[in-house]
Amino acid sequence: MKLLIISLLVALAVAEKVRYDGYQTLRIEPKGAIQNDYIHHLAETLDEKYDFWTHTRNGFTDVMMAPNLVGGFKYLLESRDIDYHVMIEDVQKLIDNQDGILPSAGFYETYHSYDEIQTWVTDMANQYSIAEEMNFATSYLGKPINGLKISKSTGGSTKRIVYFQGGIHAREWISPATVMYMTYQLLENNGEGFLDEFDFYIIPSLNVDGYQYSWTNDRMWRKTRSTYEGNACDGVDPNRNYMYEWGGSGSSSLSCSDIYRGPAAHSEPEVSGTTSFLETLKDQGRKFACFIDFHSYSQLWLSPYSYMERDAENHATQVGAAEEACAALQAVHGTRYTFGASASTLYAADGCSVDWGYAKLGATYSYVVELRDKGRYGFLLPENQILPTGEETYAGIKALLNSIKNNS
Ligand code: 0X9
Ligand code: ZN
């Protein structure tokens, strides 16, 4: 009987999961200003019903849609002579195939659940004397957002801070996986000589509620899991929730949008908690050298500003260091990244972490890094790419930190 109940419960839990059978992802490649403006307009007006995975101002846009919407959408594009192709035929098939390629995969060759990530944090802190477990914040659903401090200093440090965060967008699983791999490498290699210069603060998975939800209920979930009275949909895009130029045109006021900015800046405890943690360090007189928010996908290394096409005062320095990072990254497995200022390279997005890290926290080297791939798998990057992504990104980070070291 007990077994029956358990299997019924399991069946129910499985049945609850959102399925993406027959969902397609199209890659749209508009040409010229009229087509570009039209796609931009579609992304702004249809984004509650269609899932815009990514879009660039003057490049391609990837959009996922339910089977019943595919025909109409293709017709819309064809009638305007806009180029597109089907990038993913059946999203559910990719979700089903995503794991299980490596027969006896190691820890850094598989994706890990929220619980496993938090256990990993504790294990790292226990294993390495230079690592210390940190509770950065608590999520909307009351879960701890834990991470690590890596430092050689014992109290009263005046070293510049390097800060990494992963997993702000739930479905971008390669982000926490890469941050964990790099943290492990840093610990194994005793800080790679960087600990004389910097203290590291690292959060592998920031949006823990959303991440968990992407494991249990909806693989394509992006936002937090907060609920606000009067809102039709749950969740806020945490990367539109930062208190810098919050509430502009590169975000949405509609709760069902994937770029919903939330009812107020820092409404999300994941954002308010982690930013206050960092601000406290700043108030104690600490200087931030580097702030990186890891996302996927598109292979981009972007600096401020994001809220509009505007070059930061440190634009040349930022882009120069990003170029060095991307060259070192490419040298490992040949993976090509594009670098530049965020809004000019991608599209304007306000209330983003990269702008906050630069303008409010004062990190000269503030970036948003979009990891692999360029759309073949998108958010559903197979597990056999975790290790190579980790290796190349780590090489990029080391080059970046060396460049920061040499630049003052
Ligand atoms: O839109 C985002 O938050 C990031 N892309 S993602 O596909 N991972 O969601 C990029 C933010 C970078 N800033 C600009 N878009 N300007
Ligand atoms: Zn993202």
Short mmCIF file of C-alpha atoms and ligand atoms in Angstrom, two decimals:
data_model
loop_
_atom_site.label_atom_id
_atom_site.label_comp_id
_atom_site.label_asym_id
_atom_site.label_seq_id
_atom_site.Cartn_x
_atom_site.Cartn_y
_atom_site.Cartn_z
CA MET A 1 0.00 0.00 0.00
CA LYS A 2 2.75 2.37 1.06
CA LEU A 3 4.57 1.62 -2.18
CA LEU A 4 1.41 2.28 -4.17
CA ILE A 5 0.94 5.66 -2.51
CA ILE A 6 4.56 6.55 -3.13
CA SER A 7 4.37 5.58 -6.78
CA LEU A 8 1.12 7.51 -7.14
CA LEU A 9 2.76 10.56 -5.60
CA VAL A 10 5.73 10.19 -7.91
CA ALA A 11 3.38 9.87 -10.87
CA LEU A 12 1.56 13.01 -9.77
CA ALA A 13 4.79 14.93 -9.33
CA VAL A 14 5.90 13.84 -12.80
CA ALA A 15 2.52 14.66 -14.32
CA GLU A 16 2.74 18.17 -12.90
CA LYS A 17 5.88 18.94 -14.87
CA VAL A 18 5.37 21.31 -17.77
CA ARG A 19 5.91 19.51 -21.06
CA TYR A 20 7.16 21.03 -24.29
CA ASP A 21 6.03 18.42 -26.81
CA GLY A 22 6.09 19.85 -30.30
CA TYR A 23 7.30 23.24 -29.12
CA GLN A 24 9.66 24.74 -31.68
CA THR A 25 12.41 27.28 -31.40
CA LEU A 26 12.84 29.41 -34.48
CA ARG A 27 15.90 31.45 -35.27
CA ILE A 28 14.83 34.64 -36.99
CA GLU A 29 17.38 36.58 -39.00
CA PRO A 30 15.97 39.98 -39.90
CA LYS A 31 17.75 42.13 -42.49
CA GLY A 32 17.73 45.91 -42.47
CA ALA A 33 16.10 48.44 -40.19
CA ILE A 34 12.46 47.73 -41.07
CA GLN A 35 12.72 44.00 -40.38
CA ASN A 36 14.80 44.58 -37.26
CA ASP A 37 12.31 47.06 -35.86
CA TYR A 38 9.48 44.68 -36.63
CA ILE A 39 11.12 41.79 -34.73
CA HIS A 40 11.94 44.10 -31.86
CA HIS A 41 8.29 45.15 -31.83
CA LEU A 42 7.19 41.47 -31.78
CA ALA A 43 9.54 40.74 -28.89
CA GLU A 44 8.04 43.63 -26.95
CA THR A 45 4.39 42.89 -27.65
CA LEU A 46 4.21 39.09 -27.80
CA ASP A 47 6.55 38.13 -25.00
CA GLU A 48 3.82 36.95 -22.63
CA LYS A 49 2.79 34.20 -25.06
CA TYR A 50 6.01 33.48 -26.90
CA ASP A 51 9.27 32.73 -25.16
CA PHE A 52 11.99 34.95 -26.56
CA TRP A 53 15.08 33.00 -25.58
CA THR A 54 17.38 35.73 -26.73
CA HIS A 55 17.41 38.59 -29.10
CA THR A 56 20.01 40.88 -30.51
CA ARG A 57 19.46 44.28 -32.00
CA ASN A 58 21.04 43.59 -35.33
CA GLY A 59 21.42 39.87 -35.49
CA PHE A 60 19.28 36.87 -34.78
CA THR A 61 16.40 36.32 -32.41
CA ASP A 62 15.50 32.90 -31.01
CA VAL A 63 11.91 32.36 -30.01
CA MET A 64 10.18 29.27 -28.64
CA MET A 65 6.46 28.70 -29.18
CA ALA A 66 3.73 26.15 -28.65
CA PRO A 67 2.84 23.90 -31.63
CA ASN A 68 -0.47 25.69 -32.27
CA LEU A 69 1.34 29.02 -32.65
CA VAL A 70 4.06 27.84 -35.02
CA GLY A 71 2.07 28.06 -38.26
CA GLY A 72 0.78 31.57 -37.65
CA PHE A 73 4.16 32.85 -36.58
CA LYS A 74 5.92 31.44 -39.63
CA TYR A 75 3.26 33.00 -41.82
CA LEU A 76 3.88 36.35 -40.14
CA LEU A 77 7.58 36.12 -40.98
CA GLU A 78 7.10 34.79 -44.50
CA SER A 79 4.60 37.46 -45.42
CA ARG A 80 7.25 40.04 -44.55
CA ASP A 81 10.01 38.12 -46.26
CA ILE A 82 11.97 37.71 -43.03
CA ASP A 83 14.53 34.87 -42.98
CA TYR A 84 14.18 32.18 -40.33
CA HIS A 85 14.82 28.52 -39.76
CA VAL A 86 13.70 25.95 -37.23
CA MET A 87 16.54 25.73 -34.72
CA ILE A 88 14.96 23.17 -32.39
CA GLU A 89 12.30 20.87 -33.90
CA ASP A 90 10.92 19.56 -30.64
CA VAL A 91 12.03 21.13 -27.37
CA GLN A 92 10.71 18.26 -25.24
CA LYS A 93 12.94 15.79 -27.12
CA LEU A 94 15.99 17.89 -26.23
CA ILE A 95 14.90 18.10 -22.60
CA ASP A 96 14.57 14.31 -22.53
CA ASN A 97 17.96 13.82 -24.17
CA GLN A 98 19.81 16.42 -22.18
CA ASP A 99 21.49 14.15 -19.69
CA GLY A 100 22.84 10.65 -19.51
CA ILE A 101 25.50 10.79 -22.22
CA LEU A 102 28.52 10.00 -20.06
CA PRO A 103 28.38 6.50 -18.54
CA SER A 104 30.26 7.31 -15.34
CA ALA A 105 30.34 11.04 -15.34
CA GLY A 106 32.25 12.92 -12.66
CA PHE A 107 30.87 15.60 -10.40
CA TYR A 108 31.85 18.40 -12.79
CA GLU A 109 30.32 16.61 -15.76
CA THR A 110 26.75 16.63 -14.51
CA TYR A 111 24.16 19.20 -13.52
CA HIS A 112 23.28 19.37 -9.84
CA SER A 113 20.11 20.11 -7.93
CA TYR A 114 19.71 22.93 -5.41
CA ASP A 115 20.38 20.57 -2.49
CA GLU A 116 23.48 19.12 -4.11
CA ILE A 117 24.84 22.60 -4.78
CA GLN A 118 24.36 23.71 -1.18
CA THR A 119 26.02 20.50 0.06
CA TRP A 120 28.87 21.15 -2.34
CA VAL A 121 29.36 24.61 -0.79
CA THR A 122 29.69 23.07 2.67
CA ASP A 123 32.02 20.35 1.39
CA MET A 124 34.32 22.90 -0.26
CA ALA A 125 34.47 24.98 2.92
CA ASN A 126 35.33 21.87 4.96
CA GLN A 127 37.92 20.64 2.50
CA TYR A 128 39.92 23.78 1.78
CA SER A 129 41.29 26.05 4.47
CA ILE A 130 41.18 29.08 2.15
CA ALA A 131 37.43 28.60 1.65
CA GLU A 132 34.70 29.74 3.99
CA GLU A 133 30.97 29.14 3.66
CA MET A 134 28.95 32.33 3.40
CA ASN A 135 25.23 32.81 3.70
CA PHE A 136 24.64 35.65 1.26
CA ALA A 137 20.86 35.90 1.45
CA THR A 138 17.58 34.04 1.82
CA SER A 139 15.23 33.44 -1.09
CA TYR A 140 11.54 34.33 -1.37
CA LEU A 141 10.64 30.77 -0.37
CA GLY A 142 13.00 30.90 2.59
CA LYS A 143 15.90 28.90 1.15
CA PRO A 144 19.47 29.87 2.02
CA ILE A 145 21.54 31.31 -0.82
CA ASN A 146 24.95 30.10 0.13
CA GLY A 147 28.32 30.56 -1.43
CA LEU A 148 32.01 30.80 -0.67
CA LYS A 149 34.60 33.31 0.30
CA ILE A 150 38.09 32.39 -0.86
CA SER A 151 40.80 34.31 0.90
CA LYS A 152 44.22 34.10 2.48
CA SER A 153 43.49 36.95 4.86
CA THR A 154 42.46 36.41 8.43
CA GLY A 155 40.21 39.30 9.42
CA GLY A 156 40.57 42.97 8.48
CA SER A 157 41.45 42.31 4.85
CA THR A 158 41.96 45.29 2.60
CA LYS A 159 42.31 43.29 -0.60
CA ARG A 160 40.19 44.12 -3.60
CA ILE A 161 37.18 41.89 -4.08
CA VAL A 162 36.37 39.69 -7.04
CA TYR A 163 32.72 38.65 -7.08
CA PHE A 164 31.07 35.98 -9.24
CA GLN A 165 27.43 35.03 -9.30
CA GLY A 166 25.79 32.18 -11.19
CA GLY A 167 22.28 31.00 -11.75
CA ILE A 168 20.38 34.27 -11.62
CA HIS A 169 18.24 32.88 -14.45
CA ALA A 170 16.82 29.52 -13.43
CA ARG A 171 16.96 27.62 -16.72
CA GLU A 172 20.56 28.58 -17.54
CA TRP A 173 21.96 25.47 -15.88
CA ILE A 174 25.42 25.78 -17.37
CA SER A 175 25.97 28.90 -15.27
CA PRO A 176 26.00 27.31 -11.78
CA ALA A 177 27.86 24.31 -13.22
CA THR A 178 30.61 26.56 -14.64
CA VAL A 179 30.90 28.70 -11.52
CA MET A 180 31.27 25.54 -9.44
CA TYR A 181 33.94 24.11 -11.75
CA MET A 182 35.94 27.35 -11.67
CA THR A 183 35.64 27.63 -7.89
CA TYR A 184 36.89 24.08 -7.54
CA GLN A 185 39.88 24.81 -9.79
CA LEU A 186 40.69 27.96 -7.85
CA LEU A 187 40.64 26.00 -4.59
CA GLU A 188 42.60 23.04 -5.94
CA ASN A 189 45.27 25.41 -7.24
CA ASN A 190 45.49 27.36 -4.00
CA GLY A 191 44.06 30.51 -5.54
CA GLU A 192 46.37 30.43 -8.61
CA GLY A 193 48.48 33.19 -7.06
CA PHE A 194 45.54 35.60 -7.06
CA LEU A 195 44.99 35.57 -3.31
CA ASP A 196 47.80 38.04 -2.64
CA GLU A 197 45.80 40.52 -4.63
CA PHE A 198 42.13 39.60 -4.24
CA ASP A 199 39.51 38.09 -1.97
CA PHE A 200 36.88 36.10 -3.85
CA TYR A 201 33.18 36.00 -3.05
CA ILE A 202 31.26 33.45 -5.09
CA ILE A 203 27.58 32.53 -5.31
CA PRO A 204 27.08 29.47 -7.55
CA SER A 205 23.29 29.65 -7.63
CA LEU A 206 21.59 32.93 -6.83
CA ASN A 207 18.01 32.35 -7.91
CA VAL A 208 17.61 29.18 -5.86
CA ASP A 209 13.78 29.04 -5.91
CA GLY A 210 13.65 29.41 -9.66
CA TYR A 211 16.46 26.90 -10.13
CA GLN A 212 14.70 24.30 -8.01
CA TYR A 213 11.47 24.95 -9.93
CA SER A 214 13.30 24.42 -13.23
CA TRP A 215 14.25 20.96 -11.93
CA THR A 216 10.90 19.94 -10.52
CA ASN A 217 8.21 21.71 -12.52
CA ASP A 218 9.27 23.65 -15.57
CA ARG A 219 12.62 23.24 -17.29
CA MET A 220 12.11 26.55 -19.11
CA TRP A 221 11.54 28.67 -15.98
CA ARG A 222 13.65 31.82 -15.91
CA LYS A 223 12.39 34.11 -13.15
CA THR A 224 12.16 34.03 -9.37
CA ARG A 225 9.17 32.37 -7.68
CA SER A 226 7.68 35.34 -5.88
CA THR A 227 3.94 36.05 -5.89
CA TYR A 228 2.38 39.50 -5.77
CA GLU A 229 -1.26 40.24 -5.16
CA GLY A 230 -3.06 41.23 -8.31
CA ASN A 231 -0.45 39.69 -10.61
CA ALA A 232 -1.67 37.09 -13.08
CA CYS A 233 1.69 35.28 -13.16
CA ASP A 234 4.36 34.39 -10.63
CA GLY A 235 7.98 35.40 -10.74
CA VAL A 236 10.12 38.43 -11.50
CA ASP A 237 13.11 38.61 -13.81
CA PRO A 238 15.84 39.18 -11.23
CA ASN A 239 18.05 40.64 -13.94
CA ARG A 240 15.57 43.49 -14.43
CA ASN A 241 15.16 44.07 -10.69
CA TYR A 242 18.43 45.82 -9.76
CA MET A 243 18.29 49.35 -8.42
CA TYR A 244 20.04 51.10 -11.23
CA GLU A 245 17.94 52.67 -13.99
CA TRP A 246 15.17 50.31 -12.91
CA GLY A 247 11.92 50.49 -14.83
CA GLY A 248 12.86 51.64 -18.31
CA SER A 249 11.94 50.34 -21.72
CA GLY A 250 14.22 47.28 -21.69
CA SER A 251 11.98 45.50 -19.20
CA SER A 252 8.28 44.82 -18.77
CA SER A 253 5.61 45.89 -16.30
CA LEU A 254 3.52 42.80 -17.13
CA SER A 255 3.81 39.96 -14.64
CA CYS A 256 3.52 37.24 -17.28
CA SER A 257 6.45 38.58 -19.23
CA ASP A 258 9.78 36.83 -18.87
CA ILE A 259 11.40 40.23 -18.43
CA TYR A 260 8.97 41.43 -15.75
CA ARG A 261 10.86 43.92 -13.63
CA GLY A 262 8.81 43.39 -10.46
CA PRO A 263 6.74 45.85 -8.40
CA ALA A 264 9.82 47.78 -7.23
CA ALA A 265 13.59 47.77 -7.58
CA HIS A 266 15.07 45.15 -5.24
CA SER A 267 11.63 43.69 -4.56
CA GLU A 268 13.17 40.24 -4.93
CA PRO A 269 14.91 39.02 -1.76
CA GLU A 270 17.50 37.24 -3.92
CA VAL A 271 18.50 40.62 -5.38
CA SER A 272 18.03 42.78 -2.28
CA GLY A 273 19.77 40.22 -0.05
CA THR A 274 22.83 39.70 -2.21
CA THR A 275 23.20 43.38 -3.07
CA SER A 276 23.02 44.40 0.61
CA PHE A 277 25.63 41.77 1.42
CA LEU A 278 27.96 43.37 -1.12
CA GLU A 279 27.05 46.92 -0.11
CA THR A 280 27.94 46.11 3.47
CA LEU A 281 31.43 45.13 2.33
CA LYS A 282 31.64 48.36 0.38
CA ASP A 283 30.50 50.37 3.40
CA GLN A 284 33.31 48.74 5.35
CA GLY A 285 35.69 50.37 2.91
CA ARG A 286 36.29 47.39 0.64
CA LYS A 287 36.93 48.00 -3.06
CA PHE A 288 35.39 45.81 -5.73
CA ALA A 289 37.68 45.06 -8.66
CA CYS A 290 35.45 42.66 -10.53
CA PHE A 291 31.76 41.74 -10.66
CA ILE A 292 30.63 39.00 -13.04
CA ASP A 293 27.14 37.66 -13.57
CA PHE A 294 27.21 34.36 -15.50
CA HIS A 295 24.36 33.52 -17.86
CA SER A 296 23.73 31.48 -20.96
CA TYR A 297 23.56 31.40 -23.88
CA SER A 298 25.19 33.22 -26.86
CA GLN A 299 28.94 33.32 -26.04
CA LEU A 300 29.24 36.97 -25.13
CA TRP A 301 31.45 38.91 -22.72
CA LEU A 302 29.63 42.19 -22.09
CA SER A 303 30.47 45.32 -20.12
CA PRO A 304 28.23 48.25 -19.08
CA TYR A 305 26.08 49.93 -19.98
CA SER A 306 23.10 47.73 -20.42
CA TYR A 307 20.20 50.14 -19.84
CA MET A 308 21.08 52.17 -22.92
CA GLU A 309 23.68 52.49 -25.61
CA ARG A 310 26.18 54.40 -23.61
CA ASP A 311 29.87 53.76 -23.12
CA ALA A 312 31.07 53.59 -19.53
CA GLU A 313 33.89 55.88 -18.44
CA ASN A 314 36.09 52.79 -18.24
CA HIS A 315 34.84 51.45 -21.56
CA ALA A 316 38.24 50.99 -23.19
CA THR A 317 39.73 49.29 -20.12
CA GLN A 318 36.71 47.02 -19.74
CA VAL A 319 36.61 46.00 -23.37
CA GLY A 320 40.39 45.57 -23.52
CA ALA A 321 40.32 43.13 -20.60
CA ALA A 322 37.29 41.34 -22.07
CA GLU A 323 39.21 40.90 -25.32
CA GLU A 324 42.09 39.29 -23.46
CA ALA A 325 39.67 37.02 -21.62
CA CYS A 326 37.97 35.94 -24.84
CA ALA A 327 41.30 35.23 -26.56
CA ALA A 328 42.43 33.01 -23.68
CA LEU A 329 39.03 31.33 -23.64
CA GLN A 330 39.14 30.62 -27.35
CA ALA A 331 42.65 29.17 -27.12
CA VAL A 332 41.34 26.22 -25.07
CA HIS A 333 38.69 24.64 -27.32
CA GLY A 334 38.33 27.15 -30.16
CA THR A 335 35.09 28.60 -28.80
CA ARG A 336 34.46 32.09 -30.14
CA TYR A 337 33.06 34.86 -27.99
CA THR A 338 31.92 38.35 -28.91
CA PHE A 339 32.78 41.16 -26.52
CA GLY A 340 31.67 44.76 -26.15
CA ALA A 341 29.30 47.03 -24.27
CA SER A 342 26.06 45.33 -23.40
CA ALA A 343 23.30 47.46 -24.93
CA SER A 344 25.27 48.18 -28.09
CA THR A 345 26.16 44.53 -28.62
CA LEU A 346 22.90 42.91 -27.53
CA TYR A 347 19.89 45.08 -26.71
CA ALA A 348 18.97 47.56 -24.02
CA ALA A 349 17.91 46.03 -20.73
CA ASP A 350 17.42 48.07 -17.59
CA GLY A 351 17.72 47.12 -13.93
CA CYS A 352 20.50 44.64 -14.81
CA SER A 353 23.21 43.37 -12.49
CA VAL A 354 26.07 44.42 -14.79
CA ASP A 355 25.13 48.12 -14.53
CA TRP A 356 24.54 47.90 -10.79
CA GLY A 357 27.90 46.19 -10.24
CA TYR A 358 29.63 48.99 -12.08
CA ALA A 359 27.67 52.11 -11.20
CA LYS A 360 26.59 51.30 -7.65
CA LEU A 361 29.18 48.87 -6.37
CA GLY A 362 32.06 50.50 -8.17
CA ALA A 363 33.56 47.42 -9.80
CA THR A 364 35.48 48.74 -12.80
CA TYR A 365 35.50 45.27 -14.33
CA SER A 366 31.80 44.51 -14.29
CA TYR A 367 30.55 42.00 -16.86
CA VAL A 368 27.68 39.84 -17.87
CA VAL A 369 29.04 36.69 -19.48
CA GLU A 370 26.78 34.57 -21.67
CA LEU A 371 28.24 31.06 -21.77
CA ARG A 372 27.82 28.32 -24.40
CA ASP A 373 26.37 27.70 -26.86
CA LYS A 374 25.19 29.81 -29.78
CA GLY A 375 21.78 28.19 -30.02
CA ARG A 376 22.19 24.61 -31.21
CA TYR A 377 21.02 23.52 -27.76
CA GLY A 378 20.47 26.90 -26.13
CA PHE A 379 19.51 26.48 -22.48
CA LEU A 380 19.49 22.70 -22.94
CA LEU A 381 23.25 22.35 -23.25
CA PRO A 382 24.19 18.63 -22.99
CA GLU A 383 26.17 17.51 -19.98
CA ASN A 384 29.18 16.53 -22.08
CA GLN A 385 29.76 20.26 -22.66
CA ILE A 386 29.94 21.16 -18.97
CA LEU A 387 33.62 20.34 -18.55
CA PRO A 388 34.85 22.04 -21.75
CA THR A 389 32.74 25.10 -20.90
CA GLY A 390 34.29 25.15 -17.43
CA GLU A 391 37.84 24.75 -18.76
CA GLU A 392 37.63 27.51 -21.32
CA THR A 393 35.77 29.95 -19.08
CA TYR A 394 38.30 29.40 -16.33
CA ALA A 395 41.11 30.24 -18.76
CA GLY A 396 39.21 33.41 -19.69
CA ILE A 397 38.80 34.37 -16.03
CA LYS A 398 42.48 33.83 -15.27
CA ALA A 399 43.47 36.05 -18.20
CA LEU A 400 41.00 38.67 -17.05
CA LEU A 401 42.30 38.66 -13.47
CA ASN A 402 45.88 38.93 -14.69
CA SER A 403 44.87 41.88 -16.77
CA ILE A 404 43.16 43.51 -13.77
CA LYS A 405 46.23 42.82 -11.64
CA ASN A 406 48.50 44.54 -14.16
CA ASN A 407 46.18 47.52 -14.58
CA SER A 408 46.71 48.78 -11.02
O1 0X9 B 1 18.53 39.49 -20.84
C1 0X9 B 1 19.31 39.17 -19.95
O2 0X9 B 1 19.09 39.34 -18.76
C2 0X9 B 1 20.64 38.54 -20.34
N1 0X9 B 1 20.45 37.59 -21.39
S1 0X9 B 1 19.72 36.16 -21.06
O3 0X9 B 1 19.50 35.47 -22.30
N2 0X9 B 1 20.72 35.26 -20.21
O4 0X9 B 1 18.55 36.41 -20.30
C3 0X9 B 1 21.57 39.60 -20.86
C4 0X9 B 1 21.64 40.87 -20.12
C5 0X9 B 1 22.69 41.74 -20.71
N3 0X9 B 1 22.36 43.06 -20.92
C6 0X9 B 1 21.67 43.51 -22.03
N4 0X9 B 1 20.84 42.81 -22.63
N5 0X9 B 1 21.92 44.70 -22.44
ZN ZN B 2 20.26 34.93 -18.25
#
